[in-house]
Short mmCIF file of C-alpha atoms in Angstrom, two decimals:
data_model
loop_
_atom_site.label_atom_id
_atom_site.label_comp_id
_atom_site.label_asym_id
_atom_site.label_seq_id
_atom_site.Cartn_x
_atom_site.Cartn_y
_atom_site.Cartn_z
CA MET A 1 94.41 237.60 106.28
CA GLU A 2 97.87 237.16 104.70
CA PRO A 3 100.81 236.20 107.00
CA GLU A 4 102.44 239.52 106.22
CA GLU A 5 99.29 241.40 107.31
CA ASN A 6 99.14 239.35 110.52
CA GLU A 7 102.74 240.23 111.34
CA LYS A 8 102.06 244.00 110.63
CA ARG A 9 99.01 243.79 112.84
CA GLU A 10 100.87 242.21 115.70
CA LEU A 11 103.73 244.80 115.44
CA GLN A 12 101.15 247.54 115.46
CA GLN A 13 99.52 246.17 118.62
CA LEU A 14 102.79 245.96 120.44
CA SER A 15 103.58 249.57 119.43
CA ASP A 16 100.23 250.87 120.35
CA ARG A 17 100.39 249.41 123.88
CA ARG A 18 103.29 251.79 124.58
CA ARG A 19 101.26 254.87 125.52
CA PRO A 20 103.39 257.75 126.79
CA GLY A 21 101.43 260.94 127.50
CA ALA A 22 101.59 264.08 125.32
CA THR A 23 104.12 265.73 127.60
CA ASP A 24 106.35 262.73 127.51
CA LEU A 25 106.26 262.65 123.68
CA ILE A 26 107.23 266.26 123.52
CA ALA A 27 110.12 265.65 125.87
CA LEU A 28 111.26 262.84 123.62
CA LEU A 29 111.76 265.02 120.61
CA PRO A 30 115.37 265.61 119.69
CA LEU A 31 116.88 269.18 120.03
CA GLU A 32 120.20 268.71 118.38
CA THR A 33 119.72 270.92 115.33
CA ARG A 34 117.91 274.22 114.58
CA GLN A 35 115.26 272.30 112.70
CA ASP A 36 114.79 269.90 115.63
CA ARG A 37 114.33 272.78 118.06
CA SER A 38 111.96 274.64 115.70
CA TYR A 39 109.85 271.46 115.11
CA ALA A 40 109.76 270.88 118.84
CA TYR A 41 108.60 274.46 119.49
CA TRP A 42 105.74 274.44 117.10
CA ALA A 43 104.61 270.97 118.09
CA SER A 44 104.34 272.18 121.74
CA LYS A 45 102.50 275.27 120.58
CA GLN A 46 99.96 273.13 118.90
CA LEU A 47 99.52 271.04 121.91
CA GLU A 48 98.78 273.97 124.09
CA PRO A 49 95.57 276.00 124.01
CA GLN A 50 95.88 278.69 121.24
CA ASN A 51 95.54 281.69 123.59
CA THR A 52 98.90 283.32 122.88
CA TRP A 53 98.24 286.95 121.81
CA TRP A 54 99.94 286.51 118.40
CA TRP A 55 98.60 283.06 117.46
CA LYS A 56 95.06 284.09 116.35
CA PRO A 57 96.09 286.96 113.97
CA LEU A 58 98.98 284.99 112.38
CA SER A 59 96.80 281.82 112.03
CA SER A 60 94.03 283.87 110.61
CA ALA A 61 96.33 285.44 108.00
CA VAL A 62 97.69 282.04 106.95
CA MET A 63 94.28 280.24 106.88
CA GLY A 64 92.40 283.15 105.26
CA THR A 65 95.05 283.86 102.61
CA VAL A 66 95.55 280.27 101.60
CA THR A 67 91.81 279.41 101.44
CA THR A 68 91.03 282.54 99.44
CA ALA A 69 93.76 281.68 97.05
CA MET A 70 92.20 278.25 96.77
CA SER A 71 88.80 279.80 96.07
CA LEU A 72 90.29 281.75 93.16
CA PHE A 73 92.06 278.61 91.95
CA LEU A 74 88.81 276.75 91.89
CA HIS A 75 86.79 279.48 90.14
CA LEU A 76 89.55 280.43 87.65
CA GLY A 77 91.10 277.04 86.93
CA PHE A 78 87.95 274.82 86.74
CA HIS A 79 85.12 274.91 84.27
CA ARG A 80 82.58 273.98 87.03
CA VAL A 81 82.70 273.81 90.76
CA VAL A 82 79.76 271.80 92.17
CA THR A 83 78.94 271.33 95.87
CA ASP A 84 76.06 269.27 97.17
CA ASP A 85 74.73 269.66 100.70
CA LEU A 86 77.55 271.87 101.98
CA HIS A 87 75.12 273.22 104.43
CA LYS A 88 75.32 269.96 106.33
CA LEU A 89 78.84 271.03 107.32
CA THR A 90 78.47 274.79 107.57
CA ASP A 91 75.32 274.57 109.68
CA VAL A 92 77.10 272.36 112.21
CA LEU A 93 80.16 274.65 112.33
CA GLU A 94 78.12 277.80 112.80
CA ASP A 95 75.59 276.38 115.34
CA PRO A 96 76.00 278.61 118.44
CA ALA A 97 74.55 275.77 120.59
CA ARG A 98 77.09 273.17 119.48
CA ASP A 99 78.80 271.62 122.45
CA ARG A 100 80.67 268.83 120.71
CA PRO A 101 83.71 268.69 118.44
CA VAL A 102 83.42 267.95 114.73
CA ILE A 103 85.43 265.36 112.72
CA THR A 104 85.07 265.39 108.95
CA ILE A 105 86.43 262.46 106.91
CA ALA A 106 86.92 262.33 103.18
CA ASN A 107 88.54 260.33 100.41
CA HIS A 108 92.07 261.45 99.34
CA GLU A 109 92.52 262.08 95.57
CA SER A 110 95.68 264.21 95.54
CA THR A 111 98.26 265.93 97.67
CA LEU A 112 96.41 269.22 97.17
CA ASP A 113 92.98 268.11 98.37
CA ASP A 114 93.62 270.07 101.46
CA PRO A 115 93.75 273.11 101.05
CA VAL A 116 91.93 273.17 97.72
CA MET A 117 88.61 271.74 98.98
CA TRP A 118 88.24 274.52 101.61
CA GLY A 119 88.08 277.00 98.84
CA VAL A 120 84.36 276.28 98.68
CA LEU A 121 83.62 277.45 102.17
CA PRO A 122 82.00 280.89 102.76
CA MET A 123 84.50 283.68 103.45
CA ARG A 124 82.94 284.27 106.87
CA LEU A 125 84.45 280.93 108.00
CA ARG A 126 87.75 281.01 106.23
CA TRP A 127 89.36 283.86 108.09
CA ARG A 128 88.47 282.65 111.55
CA PRO A 129 90.81 279.92 112.91
CA SER A 130 88.12 278.99 115.44
CA THR A 131 85.70 277.92 112.64
CA MET A 132 88.39 276.33 110.46
CA ARG A 133 89.68 272.80 110.37
CA TRP A 134 92.72 271.33 112.02
CA THR A 135 94.11 268.48 109.99
CA LEU A 136 96.88 265.92 109.83
CA GLY A 137 99.70 266.16 107.37
CA ALA A 138 102.79 264.10 106.72
CA ARG A 139 105.73 265.44 108.71
CA GLU A 140 108.39 264.44 106.20
CA LEU A 141 106.56 266.34 103.42
CA LEU A 142 105.49 269.50 105.22
CA TYR A 143 107.73 270.15 108.27
CA ARG A 144 111.07 270.38 106.49
CA ASN A 145 112.58 273.58 107.84
CA PRO A 146 111.88 276.27 110.36
CA ALA A 147 109.84 278.42 107.82
CA THR A 148 107.54 275.60 106.69
CA ASN A 149 107.28 274.52 110.44
CA ALA A 150 105.85 277.89 111.31
CA PHE A 151 103.60 278.11 108.18
CA PHE A 152 101.98 274.70 108.57
CA ALA A 153 101.62 274.95 112.40
CA LEU A 154 99.83 278.33 111.96
CA GLY A 155 97.80 276.72 109.23
CA GLN A 156 96.46 274.25 111.75
CA THR A 157 98.24 271.27 110.20
CA ILE A 158 99.34 268.70 112.75
CA PRO A 159 102.54 266.78 111.68
CA THR A 160 102.00 263.03 111.45
CA VAL A 161 104.77 260.40 111.28
CA ARG A 162 103.65 257.53 109.15
CA GLY A 163 104.15 254.20 110.87
CA ASP A 164 104.27 255.63 114.47
CA GLY A 165 100.87 254.14 115.31
CA ILE A 166 97.74 255.56 116.90
CA TYR A 167 99.47 256.70 120.10
CA GLN A 168 101.80 259.16 118.49
CA LEU A 169 102.03 262.90 119.28
CA ALA A 170 99.83 263.88 116.29
CA VAL A 171 96.88 262.05 117.68
CA GLU A 172 97.52 263.53 121.19
CA ILE A 173 97.44 267.00 119.59
CA ALA A 174 94.26 266.19 117.75
CA LEU A 175 92.61 264.97 120.90
CA ARG A 176 93.55 268.23 122.64
CA ARG A 177 91.86 270.18 119.87
CA LEU A 178 88.81 267.92 120.02
CA ALA A 179 88.59 268.57 123.74
CA GLU A 180 88.12 272.28 122.83
CA ASN A 181 85.19 271.35 120.52
CA GLN A 182 87.15 272.33 117.49
CA TRP A 183 86.90 270.90 113.97
CA LEU A 184 89.35 268.18 112.84
CA HIS A 185 89.53 266.97 109.18
CA VAL A 186 91.07 263.58 108.43
CA PHE A 187 91.82 261.67 105.27
CA PRO A 188 91.43 258.20 106.90
CA GLU A 189 92.74 256.23 103.92
CA GLY A 190 96.15 257.57 105.09
CA ARG A 191 97.51 258.21 101.55
CA VAL A 192 96.48 259.40 98.14
CA ASN A 193 94.22 256.98 96.40
CA GLN A 194 93.38 257.57 92.76
CA THR A 195 91.57 254.22 92.19
CA ASP A 196 87.85 253.77 92.12
CA ARG A 197 87.63 251.84 95.49
CA LEU A 198 88.20 253.18 98.95
CA LEU A 199 91.20 251.83 100.83
CA ARG A 200 91.00 250.31 104.25
CA LEU A 201 90.74 253.11 106.78
CA LYS A 202 93.38 253.80 109.38
CA TRP A 203 92.61 253.10 113.09
CA GLY A 204 93.87 256.54 114.34
CA VAL A 205 90.59 258.20 113.56
CA GLY A 206 88.86 255.53 115.56
CA ARG A 207 90.88 256.27 118.60
CA MET A 208 90.05 260.04 118.26
CA VAL A 209 86.38 259.27 118.25
CA MET A 210 86.66 256.89 121.20
CA GLU A 211 88.82 259.08 123.40
CA SER A 212 87.37 262.44 122.67
CA GLU A 213 85.87 263.89 125.83
CA ARG A 214 82.54 264.49 124.11
CA THR A 215 81.30 262.27 121.28
CA PRO A 216 82.28 264.07 118.02
CA VAL A 217 79.91 264.95 115.19
CA VAL A 218 81.38 262.87 112.43
CA ILE A 219 80.58 264.11 108.90
CA PRO A 220 81.64 262.21 105.74
CA MET A 221 82.59 264.01 102.59
CA LEU A 222 83.39 262.87 99.07
CA ILE A 223 85.48 264.90 96.61
CA ARG A 224 86.15 264.30 92.92
CA GLY A 225 88.06 266.09 90.24
CA MET A 226 91.52 266.42 91.78
CA ARG A 227 92.95 263.20 90.37
CA GLU A 228 92.38 264.62 86.91
CA VAL A 229 94.12 267.83 87.85
CA LEU A 230 97.03 266.39 89.69
CA PRO A 231 97.60 262.72 88.65
CA MET A 232 100.12 260.67 90.49
CA TYR A 233 103.55 259.93 88.95
CA GLN A 234 103.55 262.71 86.40
CA PRO A 235 107.01 263.97 85.47
CA ILE A 236 106.44 267.46 86.85
CA PRO A 237 104.11 267.29 89.88
CA LEU A 238 102.11 270.42 89.27
CA PRO A 239 98.36 270.88 88.98
CA ARG A 240 97.00 271.07 85.56
CA PRO A 241 93.45 272.47 85.76
CA ASN A 242 91.59 273.16 82.52
CA PRO A 243 89.25 276.15 82.84
CA PHE A 244 87.29 274.82 79.75
CA SER A 245 86.72 271.23 81.00
CA SER A 246 87.94 270.55 84.62
CA VAL A 247 85.21 269.85 87.22
CA PHE A 248 85.51 269.97 90.93
CA TYR A 249 82.79 268.07 92.85
CA MET A 250 82.16 267.85 96.55
CA ARG A 251 79.29 266.19 98.48
CA VAL A 252 78.72 266.33 102.17
CA GLY A 253 76.94 263.32 103.81
CA ASP A 254 74.75 262.99 106.87
CA PRO A 255 76.48 262.88 110.33
CA ILE A 256 77.38 259.50 111.70
CA ASP A 257 76.14 258.99 115.25
CA PHE A 258 78.56 256.91 117.49
CA THR A 259 76.83 257.84 120.81
CA GLU A 260 75.23 254.44 121.31
CA LEU A 261 78.29 252.50 120.27
CA LEU A 262 80.53 254.43 122.58
CA GLY A 263 78.15 254.12 125.49
CA GLU A 264 78.08 250.38 125.10
CA TRP A 265 81.92 250.27 124.85
CA ARG A 266 82.36 252.21 128.04
CA ALA A 267 79.80 250.07 129.94
CA ALA A 268 81.50 246.88 128.72
CA ARG A 269 85.02 248.25 129.53
CA GLU A 270 84.17 248.91 133.10
CA LYS A 271 83.33 245.25 133.68
CA LEU A 272 86.68 244.07 132.44
CA VAL A 273 89.60 243.57 134.92
CA SER A 274 92.37 242.36 132.55
CA GLU A 275 94.24 245.06 130.62
CA ASP A 276 94.66 242.65 127.68
CA GLU A 277 90.87 242.17 127.59
CA ARG A 278 90.44 245.92 127.56
CA ASP A 279 92.96 246.29 124.81
CA ASP A 280 91.19 243.61 122.76
CA LEU A 281 87.77 245.39 123.33
CA ASP A 282 89.30 248.74 122.36
CA GLU A 283 90.68 247.23 119.20
CA ALA A 284 87.32 245.74 118.29
CA VAL A 285 85.48 249.05 118.78
CA ARG A 286 88.10 250.96 116.75
CA ILE A 287 87.55 248.52 113.94
CA ALA A 288 83.69 248.90 114.27
CA ILE A 289 84.07 252.64 114.10
CA VAL A 290 86.25 252.74 111.03
CA ASP A 291 84.09 250.06 109.30
CA ARG A 292 81.06 252.35 109.70
CA MET A 293 83.05 255.28 108.41
CA TRP A 294 84.03 253.21 105.34
CA ASP A 295 80.43 252.19 104.78
CA SER A 296 79.33 255.79 105.05
CA LEU A 297 82.02 257.05 102.57
CA ASP A 298 81.19 254.17 100.20
CA LYS A 299 77.37 255.05 100.30
CA LEU A 300 78.33 258.71 99.76
CA LYS A 301 80.28 257.63 96.66
CA SER A 302 77.27 255.78 95.26
CA ASP A 303 75.04 258.78 95.98
CA SER A 304 77.50 261.09 94.32
CA THR A 305 77.69 258.93 91.23
CA ARG A 306 73.94 259.20 90.77
CA ALA A 307 73.99 263.02 91.43
CA ALA A 308 76.90 263.47 89.02
CA ALA A 309 75.20 261.48 86.34
CA ALA A 310 72.08 263.63 86.75
CA ALA A 311 74.15 266.75 86.42
CA GLY A 312 75.94 265.50 83.33
CA LEU A 313 79.31 265.48 85.04
CA LEU A 314 80.27 261.73 84.64
CA PRO A 315 82.18 262.06 81.37
CA LYS A 316 84.58 264.49 82.98
CA LEU A 317 84.98 262.76 86.42
CA HIS A 318 86.06 259.37 87.67
CA MET A 319 83.41 258.35 90.13
#
């Protein structure tokens, strides 16, 4: 490991050991400007259970309208829309006996991956906030004024501050939603990646898996086709789908079971007395979790390459 990476890791560890609770984090938000107060209001609303009388209809309107627009975008702007094994996600979401939260993880090809990718979901899911995903989104890009604060909060997008570590408010909100057995989607690479190799995954999703009250069902997903439609660093950052050649591809993988690993972690943690030893164990388990996620996404990439080749999609997709 390079010296610079060592230094970053040590700083991250020091930051992560400061663990204020969710209420403390809300109380620390500034309230000087109208934007500050608006942001604090919507962050606190996301932290609370969504049982306010107006939340469900407004959230349904935002989620349903956006995902329906994305469905039209996919079917009018792309020559082919191909989904493999989507039932592995929808069956879990619609299982009436499900008593665990769901975390989906995916590669991150463009800034429009979410919401475009959810245009492939059946309409019966898209208009019900209880069956739609919560996700993490960069605060500096999305929560820029009171209007966008309301829009993205109701669109179940949790504001994330890059560099604030795994004990920031966004992760606390995500854990509250997981405690209610809801669905959380994460791009664990942490940024857009238009190369052919997955980046190292961020540890935040590892903490979510570890500290969820019930072990989440973790489902890997792979998407392809958005880097061709919205390449990075283009002069005008607008999507450029071609209805005669563009292809959107999504593949859903098998769930990753962390039950055994988490059981072993809890048993080992109970035997430790030193807080430093517990922190070191927690870190090791977070790394083990994200490593398994990376392996699963990488395998899904290989499986997708074979499937795309068989379907004649490779000339039009970077796999």
